[in-house]
């Protein structure tokens, strides 16, 4: 495999052929914000939070292959604002009420808002959609109010579990995550599925019943540090 | 030498749970330090119910769910130089705004009240009426964030905000050194 170098915000980093910009950045300890991308899942490039400038063009870092000599911009005021606007719009599109959500503190959407200095989503009107709950399954519940349609559960179920419990339905603003049956109890979803594991759903949509408050608010994953800090710590090792 | 004049602070709780006012007390002994810089005017803490003179800083807890909330909020905007929304309810509606998401029928408010007072599964309301005493303020069609009703100058996030972020923001505002929040201080829970 050919090794080469390229720069992110002027810092020269190593990469191998076949790596995306994000994979090379992760190895070098440079964090690029992301929501729909997750380690162990196929890249999708749909949330656009990982947008970087490569050679002056906007590309999603999770799908764009790294290239020798490429000059990538990541932490610039312009990209920071663009990412913050995207995250704000996600807050306005669903019903994201952090104070009542059991995922608060473990939620990647919320943690991304903290990292991008979003103190309050107030710029756009709230869509306040009416979305049904699904608590039919004995061990799992779905609160679609919090779904951001990242599709991580879809890819986890199809590619890792080999099941296809979840799938996209509809187009444009109407696109949402649908199920392979009438309700969750009708599907073959199991608590042991990778798609149901807490790391796959970035928000509080896929809920594992009876464990929600096992870890109290204030002692959760992103109470310990900003999202991406474990990647940034690699840089100093 | 005479002491410098202290800044006047007014506070109010609208559609909130008073948790943010409790969080003000979470500043603990730093309250003593703060009282050297401020005096508290209209507030539930002093039980003063109307403005006697103009305040430097107004602190609002809770969003607007009824007409009285809107009246108080506008009164604060008129009488305060700087207006702060404290906590998630004031910033984006918070818990009371949960009712907004079910407001998609033709008579949303009636449906909401009927379920709350008459038809709900665990309701024991012997009068079978929705309360409508003239002394009760009229409910708004939706719960509104403070910034949707008046201009808000600063928003302190949290449910409730920590004593640290309240003290940090107030003390830096009072000395003209406020430049936004540290990333580790922003919390929505």
Tab-separated table of C-alpha atoms in Angstrom:
chain	number	residue	atom	x	y	z
A	1	UNK	CA	0.000	0.000	0.000
A	2	UNK	CA	1.407	3.373	-0.960
A	3	UNK	CA	1.973	5.831	1.855
A	4	UNK	CA	1.757	9.573	1.242
A	5	UNK	CA	1.301	12.825	3.115
A	6	UNK	CA	-1.276	15.610	2.995
A	7	UNK	CA	-2.138	18.558	5.268
A	8	UNK	CA	-5.109	19.358	7.507
A	9	UNK	CA	-5.178	22.994	8.646
A	10	UNK	CA	-1.491	23.207	7.710
A	11	UNK	CA	-0.473	20.164	9.792
A	12	UNK	CA	1.186	17.457	7.689
A	13	UNK	CA	-0.195	13.945	8.335
A	14	UNK	CA	0.451	10.426	7.037
A	15	UNK	CA	-2.079	8.480	4.989
A	16	UNK	CA	-2.294	5.259	3.019
A	17	UNK	CA	-3.966	4.691	-0.300
A	18	UNK	CA	-7.624	3.777	0.145
A	19	UNK	CA	-8.056	5.821	3.323
A	20	UNK	CA	-10.649	8.562	3.540
A	21	UNK	CA	-9.693	11.996	4.855
A	22	UNK	CA	-11.464	11.170	8.135
A	23	UNK	CA	-9.736	7.792	8.615
A	24	UNK	CA	-6.313	9.395	8.121
A	25	UNK	CA	-7.246	12.303	10.417
A	26	UNK	CA	-8.462	9.923	13.158
A	27	UNK	CA	-5.144	8.036	13.068
A	28	UNK	CA	-3.219	11.299	13.251
A	29	UNK	CA	-5.276	12.489	16.243
A	30	UNK	CA	-7.191	15.214	14.417
A	31	UNK	CA	-10.926	15.132	15.142
A	32	UNK	CA	-13.370	15.944	12.362
A	33	UNK	CA	-16.949	16.243	13.727
A	34	UNK	CA	-19.352	13.558	12.458
A	35	UNK	CA	-22.825	12.179	13.220
A	36	UNK	CA	-23.799	9.602	10.565
A	37	UNK	CA	-20.366	7.983	10.491
A	38	UNK	CA	-19.443	5.361	13.065
A	39	UNK	CA	-16.469	3.031	13.439
A	40	UNK	CA	-17.311	-0.413	12.098
A	41	UNK	CA	-20.050	0.803	9.751
A	42	UNK	CA	-19.897	1.541	6.045
A	43	UNK	CA	-19.496	5.266	5.293
A	44	UNK	CA	-22.619	7.090	4.150
A	45	UNK	CA	-21.756	10.802	3.980
A	46	UNK	CA	-25.308	12.037	4.555
A	47	UNK	CA	-25.227	14.243	7.667
A	48	UNK	CA	-22.590	16.587	6.175
A	49	UNK	CA	-21.369	17.580	9.651
A	50	UNK	CA	-17.927	16.288	8.622
A	51	UNK	CA	-17.788	18.714	5.683
A	52	UNK	CA	-14.220	19.933	5.083
A	53	UNK	CA	-12.660	21.975	2.312
A	54	UNK	CA	-10.305	19.924	0.167
A	55	UNK	CA	-8.549	21.985	-2.485
A	56	UNK	CA	-11.190	24.686	-1.929
A	57	UNK	CA	-14.179	22.372	-2.493
A	58	UNK	CA	-16.654	21.256	0.158
A	59	UNK	CA	-16.539	17.474	0.588
A	60	UNK	CA	-17.647	15.039	3.291
A	61	UNK	CA	-14.476	13.859	5.019
A	62	UNK	CA	-15.936	10.401	5.791
A	63	UNK	CA	-16.332	9.493	2.101
A	64	UNK	CA	-13.676	11.582	0.313
A	65	UNK	CA	-10.455	9.611	-0.341
A	66	UNK	CA	-7.303	11.257	0.943
A	67	UNK	CA	-4.882	12.278	-1.800
A	68	UNK	CA	-1.166	13.074	-1.804
A	69	UNK	CA	-0.384	16.745	-1.295
A	70	UNK	CA	-4.048	17.641	-0.675
A	71	UNK	CA	-4.658	20.757	1.433
A	72	UNK	CA	-7.640	20.199	3.747
A	73	UNK	CA	-9.332	22.849	5.895
A	74	UNK	CA	-11.126	21.564	9.015
A	75	UNK	CA	-11.276	23.954	11.983
A	76	UNK	CA	-12.057	27.255	10.261
A	77	UNK	CA	-14.683	29.818	11.398
A	78	UNK	CA	-16.600	29.256	8.134
A	79	UNK	CA	-16.811	25.460	8.525
A	80	UNK	CA	-17.575	25.843	12.238
A	81	UNK	CA	-20.581	28.000	11.417
A	82	UNK	CA	-21.748	25.653	8.668
A	83	UNK	CA	-21.573	22.664	11.020
A	84	UNK	CA	-23.320	24.560	13.812
A	85	UNK	CA	-26.147	25.509	11.422
A	86	UNK	CA	-26.552	21.849	10.398
A	87	UNK	CA	-26.735	20.720	14.021
A	88	UNK	CA	-29.168	23.550	14.856
A	89	UNK	CA	-31.419	22.482	11.996
A	90	UNK	CA	-31.447	18.913	13.334
A	91	UNK	CA	-32.586	20.280	16.706
A	92	UNK	CA	-35.393	22.192	14.987
A	93	UNK	CA	-36.494	19.334	12.740
A	94	UNK	CA	-37.343	16.812	15.503
A	95	UNK	CA	-38.508	17.162	19.105
A	96	UNK	CA	-35.214	17.334	20.996
A	97	UNK	CA	-35.998	18.129	24.619
A	98	UNK	CA	-32.732	17.368	26.415
A	99	UNK	CA	-34.089	17.854	29.968
A	100	UNK	CA	-36.554	14.952	29.553
A	101	UNK	CA	-34.403	12.655	27.403
A	102	UNK	CA	-32.799	9.593	28.962
A	103	UNK	CA	-29.932	9.812	26.457
A	104	UNK	CA	-28.895	13.258	27.702
A	105	UNK	CA	-25.177	13.186	28.424
A	106	UNK	CA	-24.649	10.180	26.138
A	107	UNK	CA	-26.191	11.873	23.090
A	108	UNK	CA	-23.850	12.654	20.183
A	109	UNK	CA	-26.184	15.324	18.774
A	110	UNK	CA	-26.167	17.156	22.105
A	111	UNK	CA	-22.411	16.645	22.510
A	112	UNK	CA	-21.854	18.009	18.995
A	113	UNK	CA	-23.885	21.098	19.945
A	114	UNK	CA	-21.605	21.602	22.971
A	115	UNK	CA	-18.496	21.202	20.841
A	116	UNK	CA	-19.758	23.607	18.189
A	117	UNK	CA	-20.621	26.293	20.819
A	118	UNK	CA	-24.363	26.081	20.258
A	119	UNK	CA	-25.930	27.527	23.404
A	120	UNK	CA	-29.473	27.628	22.062
A	121	UNK	CA	-31.179	26.712	18.818
A	122	UNK	CA	-33.201	29.852	18.105
A	123	UNK	CA	-32.490	30.867	14.532
A	124	UNK	CA	-35.105	28.778	12.745
A	125	UNK	CA	-38.754	27.927	13.508
A	126	UNK	CA	-39.351	24.637	15.337
A	127	UNK	CA	-41.106	22.094	13.106
A	128	UNK	CA	-42.479	20.221	16.151
A	129	UNK	CA	-43.481	17.106	14.196
A	130	UNK	CA	-46.029	14.625	15.528
A	131	UNK	CA	-44.230	11.251	15.617
A	132	UNK	CA	-45.491	8.032	17.166
A	133	UNK	CA	-43.723	6.038	19.862
A	134	UNK	CA	-43.232	2.289	19.487
A	135	UNK	CA	-42.949	0.431	22.784
A	136	UNK	CA	-44.319	-2.869	21.429
A	137	UNK	CA	-41.087	-4.844	21.847
A	138	UNK	CA	-40.494	-6.319	25.338
A	139	UNK	CA	-36.865	-5.072	25.578
A	140	UNK	CA	-36.609	-2.180	23.124
A	141	UNK	CA	-38.563	1.034	22.512
A	142	UNK	CA	-38.389	3.588	19.692
A	143	UNK	CA	-38.913	7.310	20.339
A	144	UNK	CA	-38.884	8.697	16.807
A	145	UNK	CA	-39.175	12.288	18.081
A	146	UNK	CA	-35.418	12.125	18.574
A	147	UNK	CA	-34.446	10.375	15.318
A	148	UNK	CA	-32.044	12.347	13.098
A	149	UNK	CA	-32.212	9.826	10.194
A	150	UNK	CA	-28.459	9.199	10.342
A	151	UNK	CA	-29.068	5.605	9.210
A	152	UNK	CA	-26.491	4.055	11.555
A	153	UNK	CA	-29.076	1.507	12.790
A	154	UNK	CA	-29.911	0.643	9.160
A	155	UNK	CA	-26.301	-0.099	8.244
A	156	UNK	CA	-25.649	-1.921	11.547
A	157	UNK	CA	-28.693	-4.137	11.088
A	158	UNK	CA	-28.017	-4.900	7.409
A	159	UNK	CA	-24.237	-5.198	7.335
A	160	UNK	CA	-23.345	-6.437	10.821
A	161	UNK	CA	-26.439	-8.290	12.075
A	162	UNK	CA	-27.494	-9.462	8.606
A	163	UNK	CA	-31.133	-8.709	9.389
A	164	UNK	CA	-32.515	-5.518	7.849
A	165	UNK	CA	-34.785	-4.499	10.735
A	166	UNK	CA	-34.489	-0.831	9.745
A	167	UNK	CA	-34.611	0.914	6.365
A	168	UNK	CA	-35.204	4.349	4.844
A	169	UNK	CA	-38.772	5.186	3.753
A	170	UNK	CA	-39.872	8.260	1.759
A	171	UNK	CA	-37.864	11.041	0.132
A	172	UNK	CA	-36.640	14.552	0.972
A	173	UNK	CA	-37.985	16.058	4.196
A	174	UNK	CA	-40.362	13.056	4.451
A	175	UNK	CA	-37.536	10.524	4.560
A	176	UNK	CA	-37.511	8.608	7.825
A	177	UNK	CA	-36.330	5.323	9.272
A	178	UNK	CA	-38.953	2.626	8.799
A	179	UNK	CA	-39.222	-0.947	10.082
A	180	UNK	CA	-39.376	-4.299	8.308
A	181	UNK	CA	-42.718	-5.030	10.049
A	182	UNK	CA	-45.774	-3.165	11.339
A	183	UNK	CA	-44.101	-2.496	14.685
A	184	UNK	CA	-40.837	-3.379	16.433
A	185	UNK	CA	-42.360	-6.457	18.113
A	186	UNK	CA	-43.117	-7.841	14.647
A	187	UNK	CA	-39.480	-7.633	13.518
A	188	UNK	CA	-36.698	-10.030	14.479
A	189	UNK	CA	-34.849	-7.320	16.455
A	190	UNK	CA	-33.087	-8.656	19.564
A	191	UNK	CA	-31.459	-6.811	22.449
A	192	UNK	CA	-28.125	-8.474	21.537
A	193	UNK	CA	-28.156	-6.969	17.993
A	194	UNK	CA	-25.352	-4.528	17.167
A	195	UNK	CA	-28.021	-2.170	15.774
A	196	UNK	CA	-29.637	-1.977	19.227
A	197	UNK	CA	-26.360	-1.479	21.157
A	198	UNK	CA	-26.058	1.945	22.807
A	199	UNK	CA	-23.127	2.997	20.592
A	200	UNK	CA	-25.082	2.776	17.321
A	201	UNK	CA	-27.988	5.206	17.870
A	202	UNK	CA	-26.310	8.606	18.398
A	203	UNK	CA	-29.435	10.081	20.017
A	204	UNK	CA	-32.148	8.694	22.318
A	205	UNK	CA	-34.320	7.108	19.616
A	206	UNK	CA	-33.489	3.403	20.092
A	207	UNK	CA	-34.085	2.844	23.799
A	208	UNK	CA	-33.064	-0.272	25.706
A	209	UNK	CA	-35.761	-0.658	28.316
A	210	UNK	CA	-35.072	-0.621	32.078
A	211	UNK	CA	-31.472	0.696	31.889
A	212	UNK	CA	-32.073	4.369	30.974
A	213	UNK	CA	-31.009	5.965	34.237
A	214	UNK	CA	-28.560	3.301	35.465
A	215	UNK	CA	-25.881	5.982	35.067
A	216	UNK	CA	-27.085	9.271	36.564
A	217	UNK	CA	-27.122	12.565	34.645
A	218	UNK	CA	-23.821	14.343	35.220
A	219	UNK	CA	-21.694	11.160	35.169
A	220	UNK	CA	-22.233	10.196	31.544
A	221	UNK	CA	-19.923	9.891	28.551
A	222	UNK	CA	-19.907	13.526	27.417
A	223	UNK	CA	-19.940	14.894	30.969
A	224	UNK	CA	-16.357	13.602	31.127
A	225	UNK	CA	-15.111	15.471	28.082
A	226	UNK	CA	-15.996	16.991	24.717
A	227	UNK	CA	-16.969	14.645	21.905
A	228	UNK	CA	-13.839	13.671	19.973
A	229	UNK	CA	-11.416	14.214	22.866
A	230	UNK	CA	-10.279	10.565	22.806
A	231	UNK	CA	-9.226	11.041	19.152
A	232	UNK	CA	-7.484	14.333	19.894
A	233	UNK	CA	-5.569	12.740	22.771
A	234	UNK	CA	-3.876	10.397	20.261
A	235	UNK	CA	-2.122	13.409	18.827
A	236	UNK	CA	-0.113	13.976	21.976
A	237	UNK	CA	0.858	10.340	22.496
B	1	UNK	CA	-14.569	56.425	50.718
B	2	UNK	CA	-18.127	55.609	49.688
B	3	UNK	CA	-18.882	52.233	48.125
B	4	UNK	CA	-19.500	52.129	44.349
B	5	UNK	CA	-23.200	51.839	43.424
B	6	UNK	CA	-24.337	48.231	43.164
B	7	UNK	CA	-26.053	46.859	40.050
B	8	UNK	CA	-29.765	46.154	40.407
B	9	UNK	CA	-30.935	42.658	39.478
B	10	UNK	CA	-34.559	41.572	38.989
B	11	UNK	CA	-35.706	37.983	38.474
B	12	UNK	CA	-38.951	36.230	37.539
B	13	UNK	CA	-40.160	32.674	37.028
B	14	UNK	CA	-42.589	32.211	34.122
B	15	UNK	CA	-43.497	28.732	32.832
B	16	UNK	CA	-40.724	27.078	34.828
B	17	UNK	CA	-40.374	24.883	37.896
B	18	UNK	CA	-38.345	27.306	40.055
B	19	UNK	CA	-35.378	24.965	39.608
B	20	UNK	CA	-33.379	27.769	37.981
B	21	UNK	CA	-34.040	30.035	40.973
B	22	UNK	CA	-32.851	27.183	43.184
B	23	UNK	CA	-29.766	26.980	40.938
B	24	UNK	CA	-29.056	30.643	41.746
B	25	UNK	CA	-28.687	29.490	45.360
B	26	UNK	CA	-26.223	26.820	44.125
B	27	UNK	CA	-23.663	29.624	43.894
B	28	UNK	CA	-23.347	28.943	47.666
B	29	UNK	CA	-20.841	31.180	49.458
B	30	UNK	CA	-20.095	33.033	46.211
B	31	UNK	CA	-23.494	34.699	46.739
B	32	UNK	CA	-21.813	36.779	49.463
B	33	UNK	CA	-19.173	37.893	46.963
B	34	UNK	CA	-21.922	38.671	44.442
B	35	UNK	CA	-24.014	40.734	46.874
B	36	UNK	CA	-21.071	43.143	47.101
B	37	UNK	CA	-21.673	43.868	43.405
B	38	UNK	CA	-25.480	43.652	43.186
B	39	UNK	CA	-28.700	44.305	45.020
B	40	UNK	CA	-31.820	42.301	44.250
B	41	UNK	CA	-34.903	44.281	43.248
B	42	UNK	CA	-38.137	42.704	41.982
B	43	UNK	CA	-37.832	38.961	42.513
B	44	UNK	CA	-39.541	35.973	44.160
B	45	UNK	CA	-36.473	35.972	46.430
B	46	UNK	CA	-37.385	39.399	47.847
B	47	UNK	CA	-41.148	39.108	47.261
B	48	UNK	CA	-41.139	42.541	45.563
B	49	UNK	CA	-43.869	42.208	42.907
B	50	UNK	CA	-43.302	45.237	40.647
B	51	UNK	CA	-40.474	47.424	39.458
B	52	UNK	CA	-39.809	50.456	41.680
B	53	UNK	CA	-37.067	51.715	39.347
B	54	UNK	CA	-35.062	50.555	36.348
B	55	UNK	CA	-32.926	47.400	36.793
B	56	UNK	CA	-29.527	46.745	35.235
B	57	UNK	CA	-30.022	43.014	34.727
B	58	UNK	CA	-33.244	41.017	34.433
B	59	UNK	CA	-33.116	37.222	34.778
B	60	UNK	CA	-35.990	35.174	33.373
B	61	UNK	CA	-36.690	31.539	34.202
B	62	UNK	CA	-39.242	29.641	32.084
B	63	UNK	CA	-40.916	30.283	28.735
B	64	UNK	CA	-44.350	31.760	28.015
B	65	UNK	CA	-47.358	29.443	28.318
B	66	UNK	CA	-50.039	31.991	29.289
B	67	UNK	CA	-50.883	35.663	28.830
B	68	UNK	CA	-49.584	36.614	32.269
B	69	UNK	CA	-46.132	35.229	31.348
B	70	UNK	CA	-46.096	37.465	28.264
B	71	UNK	CA	-47.153	40.485	30.326
B	72	UNK	CA	-44.386	39.918	32.920
B	73	UNK	CA	-41.768	39.273	30.233
B	74	UNK	CA	-42.613	42.491	28.362
B	75	UNK	CA	-42.540	44.390	31.671
B	76	UNK	CA	-39.030	43.032	32.296
B	77	UNK	CA	-37.865	44.021	28.810
B	78	UNK	CA	-39.170	47.562	29.340
B	79	UNK	CA	-37.511	47.913	32.752
B	80	UNK	CA	-34.183	46.076	32.369
B	81	UNK	CA	-31.062	47.170	30.491
B	82	UNK	CA	-29.871	43.605	29.974
B	83	UNK	CA	-32.227	40.628	29.831
B	84	UNK	CA	-30.977	37.078	30.457
B	85	UNK	CA	-32.901	33.872	29.680
B	86	UNK	CA	-31.861	31.368	32.374
B	87	UNK	CA	-32.256	27.648	31.641
B	88	UNK	CA	-33.735	25.506	28.881
B	89	UNK	CA	-37.405	26.482	29.457
B	90	UNK	CA	-36.636	30.179	28.975
B	91	UNK	CA	-34.341	29.408	26.034
B	92	UNK	CA	-36.446	26.937	24.032
B	93	UNK	CA	-39.669	26.225	25.966
B	94	UNK	CA	-38.337	23.175	27.813
B	95	UNK	CA	-40.686	20.674	29.412
B	96	UNK	CA	-43.866	22.773	28.983
B	97	UNK	CA	-43.128	22.861	25.221
B	98	UNK	CA	-43.825	19.113	25.078
B	99	UNK	CA	-47.420	20.132	24.486
B	100	UNK	CA	-46.454	21.894	21.249
B	101	UNK	CA	-45.684	18.585	19.531
B	102	UNK	CA	-49.207	17.263	20.133
B	103	UNK	CA	-50.804	20.468	18.849
B	104	UNK	CA	-51.602	19.293	15.351
B	105	UNK	CA	-55.352	18.732	15.570
B	106	UNK	CA	-58.084	21.283	14.765
B	107	UNK	CA	-58.731	22.123	18.422
B	108	UNK	CA	-55.378	21.343	20.012
B	109	UNK	CA	-55.784	23.278	23.261
B	110	UNK	CA	-59.224	21.762	23.950
B	111	UNK	CA	-57.872	18.248	23.335
B	112	UNK	CA	-54.929	18.883	25.638
B	113	UNK	CA	-57.093	20.241	28.467
B	114	UNK	CA	-59.748	17.544	28.086
B	115	UNK	CA	-57.146	14.832	28.417
B	116	UNK	CA	-55.538	16.623	31.373
B	117	UNK	CA	-58.755	17.270	33.318
B	118	UNK	CA	-61.542	14.998	32.012
B	119	UNK	CA	-60.730	12.025	29.804
B	120	UNK	CA	-57.208	11.069	30.932
B	121	UNK	CA	-56.903	7.537	32.306
B	122	UNK	CA	-55.867	8.470	35.854
B	123	UNK	CA	-57.924	11.636	36.301
B	124	UNK	CA	-60.147	12.011	39.385
B	125	UNK	CA	-61.915	15.296	38.762
B	126	UNK	CA	-65.339	15.174	40.423
B	127	UNK	CA	-66.524	18.391	38.727
B	128	UNK	CA	-65.809	17.011	35.210
B	129	UNK	CA	-64.909	20.561	34.165
B	130	UNK	CA	-61.862	22.240	32.733
B	131	UNK	CA	-60.867	24.933	35.294
B	132	UNK	CA	-61.976	28.337	33.984
B	133	UNK	CA	-61.942	30.656	36.985
B	134	UNK	CA	-61.620	34.272	35.735
B	135	UNK	CA	-58.553	34.676	37.962
B	136	UNK	CA	-56.650	32.076	35.909
B	137	UNK	CA	-54.538	33.563	33.097
B	138	UNK	CA	-55.551	32.420	29.611
B	139	UNK	CA	-53.336	29.739	28.086
B	140	UNK	CA	-51.504	30.541	24.853
B	141	UNK	CA	-51.960	28.348	21.789
B	142	UNK	CA	-48.396	27.118	22.195
B	143	UNK	CA	-45.512	27.464	24.635
B	144	UNK	CA	-43.094	30.124	23.384
B	145	UNK	CA	-39.402	30.613	24.115
B	146	UNK	CA	-38.602	34.032	25.633
B	147	UNK	CA	-36.666	35.046	22.524
B	148	UNK	CA	-39.826	34.554	20.444
B	149	UNK	CA	-41.634	37.213	22.518
B	150	UNK	CA	-39.002	39.860	23.316
B	151	UNK	CA	-35.335	40.550	22.484
B	152	UNK	CA	-33.090	38.485	24.764
B	153	UNK	CA	-29.478	39.590	25.309
B	154	UNK	CA	-27.895	36.475	26.852
B	155	UNK	CA	-28.981	32.855	27.284
B	156	UNK	CA	-27.517	30.657	30.037
B	157	UNK	CA	-28.116	26.976	29.099
B	158	UNK	CA	-28.847	24.116	31.490
B	159	UNK	CA	-31.657	22.266	33.252
B	160	UNK	CA	-30.981	23.656	35.710
B	161	UNK	CA	-27.842	25.699	34.927
B	162	UNK	CA	-24.999	24.980	37.360
B	163	UNK	CA	-24.114	27.487	40.063
B	164	UNK	CA	-20.727	27.737	38.316
B	165	UNK	CA	-22.079	28.926	34.958
B	166	UNK	CA	-24.481	31.409	36.629
B	167	UNK	CA	-21.748	32.904	38.807
B	168	UNK	CA	-19.241	32.936	35.970
B	169	UNK	CA	-21.666	34.699	33.583
B	170	UNK	CA	-23.000	37.228	36.099
B	171	UNK	CA	-19.642	38.161	37.557
B	172	UNK	CA	-18.111	38.618	34.100
B	173	UNK	CA	-21.130	40.587	32.828
B	174	UNK	CA	-20.947	42.903	35.847
B	175	UNK	CA	-17.281	43.618	35.218
B	176	UNK	CA	-17.644	43.880	31.439
B	177	UNK	CA	-15.547	40.772	30.761
B	178	UNK	CA	-18.170	38.382	29.324
B	179	UNK	CA	-16.953	36.801	26.044
B	180	UNK	CA	-19.201	33.753	25.730
B	181	UNK	CA	-19.217	30.399	27.506
B	182	UNK	CA	-16.390	27.884	27.818
B	183	UNK	CA	-17.236	24.730	25.840
B	184	UNK	CA	-17.000	22.584	28.967
B	185	UNK	CA	-19.648	24.751	30.659
B	186	UNK	CA	-22.400	24.331	28.057
B	187	UNK	CA	-24.895	21.670	29.257
B	188	UNK	CA	-28.514	21.174	28.225
B	189	UNK	CA	-29.347	18.912	31.193
